[in-house]
């Protein structure tokens, strides 16, 4: 099946990164027709007062400055809507997601764009997508009480409408790196293309 992938790398390490290596393997397994790469270590803007004001101003009423304040966010959101599958490399830092990944989330979780509120509650607007979270950790066990990354990402992605979420985990690398990587490889081999 031909499909497009949005690759998001959150590790600041360009070389020697476990998540980048595993993301390479996932993308190879999926055999995508196109891959758009977003390397968050190259820099990502933070939301600002101007961004918030622009975001909550109806599109028809926005000034040129407000449109400019949202331009990076609009580009990031467009990448999500254009992809069939998101493959996100997630190193766990201090029990949570890296700051750059949180900044990306802040840029793409936008009321009226990727989610909306209704009388029935919030509804995600990014539908029909698949997400694969490629997670690596030194000591944190995925799904444990000290893992504040995976549950958070699953919640945020579901909140914007992406509910088909798979986890490739290379966790607790300090305990047995070879075992952790072997388990991740087994999970990658089991992925449906």
Coordinates of C-alpha atoms in Angstrom, one line a residue:
X1 CA 0.0 0.0 0.0
X2 CA 1.5 3.3 -1.0
X3 CA 1.6 5.8 1.8
X4 CA 3.4 8.9 3.1
X5 CA 5.2 9.2 6.3
X6 CA 5.9 12.2 8.5
X7 CA 9.1 11.5 10.4
X8 CA 9.7 13.4 13.6
X9 CA 13.0 13.1 15.3
X10 CA 13.1 14.6 18.8
X11 CA 16.6 13.5 19.8
X12 CA 19.2 16.3 19.8
X13 CA 21.8 13.7 19.0
X14 CA 22.4 13.5 15.2
X15 CA 24.7 10.5 15.6
X16 CA 24.6 7.7 18.0
X17 CA 20.8 8.1 18.7
X18 CA 18.9 5.0 19.5
X19 CA 15.6 6.5 18.4
X20 CA 16.9 7.8 15.1
X21 CA 18.4 4.4 14.3
X22 CA 15.1 2.6 15.2
X23 CA 13.0 5.2 13.3
X24 CA 15.2 4.4 10.2
X25 CA 14.3 0.7 10.7
X26 CA 10.6 1.5 11.0
X27 CA 10.5 3.5 7.9
X28 CA 12.4 0.9 6.0
X29 CA 9.9 -1.7 7.2
X30 CA 6.9 0.4 6.2
X31 CA 8.2 1.0 2.6
X32 CA 6.7 4.5 2.3
X33 CA 6.2 6.2 -1.1
X34 CA 7.3 9.5 0.5
X35 CA 8.9 10.6 3.7
X36 CA 8.9 14.2 5.0
X37 CA 11.4 14.6 7.8
X38 CA 11.0 17.1 10.6
X39 CA 14.1 17.2 12.8
X40 CA 13.2 19.0 16.0
X41 CA 16.8 19.4 17.0
X42 CA 17.2 21.9 14.1
X43 CA 15.0 24.2 16.2
X44 CA 11.3 24.8 16.7
X45 CA 9.6 28.0 17.8
X46 CA 7.9 28.3 21.2
X47 CA 4.4 29.7 21.5
X48 CA 4.3 33.3 22.4
X49 CA 1.8 35.9 23.4
X50 CA 1.5 37.0 19.7
X51 CA 1.0 33.3 18.7
X52 CA -1.8 32.8 21.3
X53 CA -3.5 36.0 20.2
X54 CA -3.3 35.1 16.6
X55 CA -4.5 31.5 17.2
X56 CA -7.6 32.7 19.0
X57 CA -8.4 35.4 16.3
X58 CA -10.8 34.2 13.6
X59 CA -8.8 33.5 10.4
X60 CA -10.8 36.1 8.5
X61 CA -9.9 38.8 11.1
X62 CA -6.1 38.1 11.4
X63 CA -3.6 40.8 10.6
X64 CA -0.5 40.1 8.5
X65 CA 1.5 40.0 11.7
X66 CA -0.8 37.4 13.2
X67 CA -0.6 35.3 10.0
X68 CA 3.2 35.5 10.3
X69 CA 3.0 34.5 14.0
X70 CA 1.2 31.3 13.0
X71 CA 3.2 30.5 9.9
X72 CA 5.5 27.9 11.5
X73 CA 2.5 26.3 13.2
X74 CA 0.6 26.2 10.0
X75 CA 3.5 24.4 8.2
X76 CA 3.8 21.8 11.0
X77 CA 0.0 21.2 11.0
X78 CA 0.0 20.8 7.2
X79 CA 2.7 18.2 7.5
X80 CA 0.5 16.1 9.8
X81 CA -2.6 16.4 7.5
X82 CA -0.5 15.4 4.4
X83 CA 0.9 12.3 6.0
X84 CA -0.8 8.9 6.3
X85 CA 1.6 7.8 9.2
X86 CA 3.5 9.7 11.8
X87 CA 6.7 8.0 13.0
X88 CA 7.9 9.9 16.1
X89 CA 11.3 9.2 17.7
X90 CA 10.9 9.8 21.4
X91 CA 13.9 9.6 23.7
X92 CA 12.7 9.8 27.3
X93 CA 14.4 12.7 29.2
X94 CA 13.9 13.1 32.9
X95 CA 10.8 10.8 32.7
X96 CA 9.1 12.9 30.0
X97 CA 9.4 14.1 26.4
X98 CA 12.2 16.3 25.2
X99 CA 11.5 20.0 25.3
X100 CA 11.6 20.3 21.5
X101 CA 8.8 17.6 21.2
X102 CA 6.7 19.5 23.7
X103 CA 7.2 22.6 21.6
X104 CA 6.1 20.7 18.5
X105 CA 3.0 19.6 20.4
X106 CA 2.2 23.1 21.4
X107 CA 2.5 24.2 17.8
X108 CA 0.2 21.5 16.4
X109 CA -2.5 21.2 19.1
X110 CA -4.7 24.0 17.9
X111 CA -8.3 24.7 18.7
X112 CA -10.4 24.8 15.6
X113 CA -7.6 23.4 13.5
X114 CA -6.6 20.0 14.9
X115 CA -9.3 19.7 17.5
X116 CA -12.5 21.5 18.4
X117 CA -14.8 21.7 21.4
X118 CA -18.5 20.8 21.0
X119 CA -21.4 20.2 23.3
X120 CA -20.2 16.6 23.6
X121 CA -16.7 17.6 24.5
X122 CA -13.5 17.9 22.5
X123 CA -13.2 16.2 19.1
X124 CA -10.0 15.5 17.2
X125 CA -9.9 16.8 13.6
X126 CA -6.9 14.8 12.5
X127 CA -8.6 11.6 11.5
X128 CA -7.5 8.5 9.6
X129 CA -3.9 8.7 10.6
X130 CA -1.5 6.1 12.1
X131 CA 1.2 7.0 14.6
X132 CA 4.2 4.9 15.6
X133 CA 6.0 6.1 18.7
X134 CA 9.6 4.9 18.7
X135 CA 10.6 5.2 22.4
X136 CA 14.0 4.8 24.0
X137 CA 14.9 5.2 27.7
X138 CA 17.9 4.7 29.9
X139 CA 16.1 3.5 33.0
X140 CA 12.4 4.3 32.6
X141 CA 10.2 1.3 31.9
X142 CA 7.5 2.2 29.4
X143 CA 4.1 2.2 31.0
X144 CA 5.4 2.4 34.5
X145 CA 4.5 5.0 37.1
X146 CA 7.5 7.1 36.2
X147 CA 6.9 7.1 32.4
X148 CA 5.3 10.5 31.8
X149 CA 6.1 10.4 28.1
X150 CA 4.2 7.6 26.4
X151 CA 0.8 8.1 28.1
X152 CA 1.1 11.8 27.5
X153 CA 1.8 11.4 23.8
X154 CA -1.0 8.8 23.4
X155 CA -3.4 11.3 25.0
X156 CA -2.3 14.3 23.0
X157 CA -2.4 12.3 19.7
X158 CA -5.8 10.9 20.5
X159 CA -7.0 14.4 21.5
X160 CA -6.2 15.7 18.0
X161 CA -7.9 12.6 16.5
X162 CA -5.0 10.1 16.0
X163 CA -6.1 6.9 17.8
X164 CA -4.3 4.2 15.8
X165 CA -1.1 4.4 17.9
X166 CA 1.6 1.7 18.1
X167 CA 4.7 1.7 20.5
X168 CA 8.1 0.4 19.6
X169 CA 10.0 0.4 22.9
X170 CA 13.7 0.1 23.6
X171 CA 13.4 0.9 27.3
X172 CA 15.6 0.5 30.3
X173 CA 18.7 0.4 28.1
X174 CA 21.0 0.7 31.1
X175 CA 19.8 -2.7 32.4
X176 CA 20.3 -4.7 29.2
X177 CA 20.8 -2.7 26.0
X178 CA 21.1 -5.8 23.7
X179 CA 17.8 -7.2 25.1
X180 CA 16.0 -3.9 24.8
X181 CA 17.2 -3.4 21.2
X182 CA 16.2 -7.0 20.3
X183 CA 12.7 -6.5 21.7
X184 CA 12.4 -3.3 19.6
X185 CA 13.6 -5.1 16.5
X186 CA 11.0 -7.8 17.1
X187 CA 8.3 -5.2 17.4
X188 CA 9.5 -3.5 14.2
X189 CA 9.5 -6.8 12.3
X190 CA 5.9 -7.3 13.4
X191 CA 4.7 -3.9 12.1
X192 CA 2.1 -4.1 9.3
X193 CA 3.3 -2.1 6.3

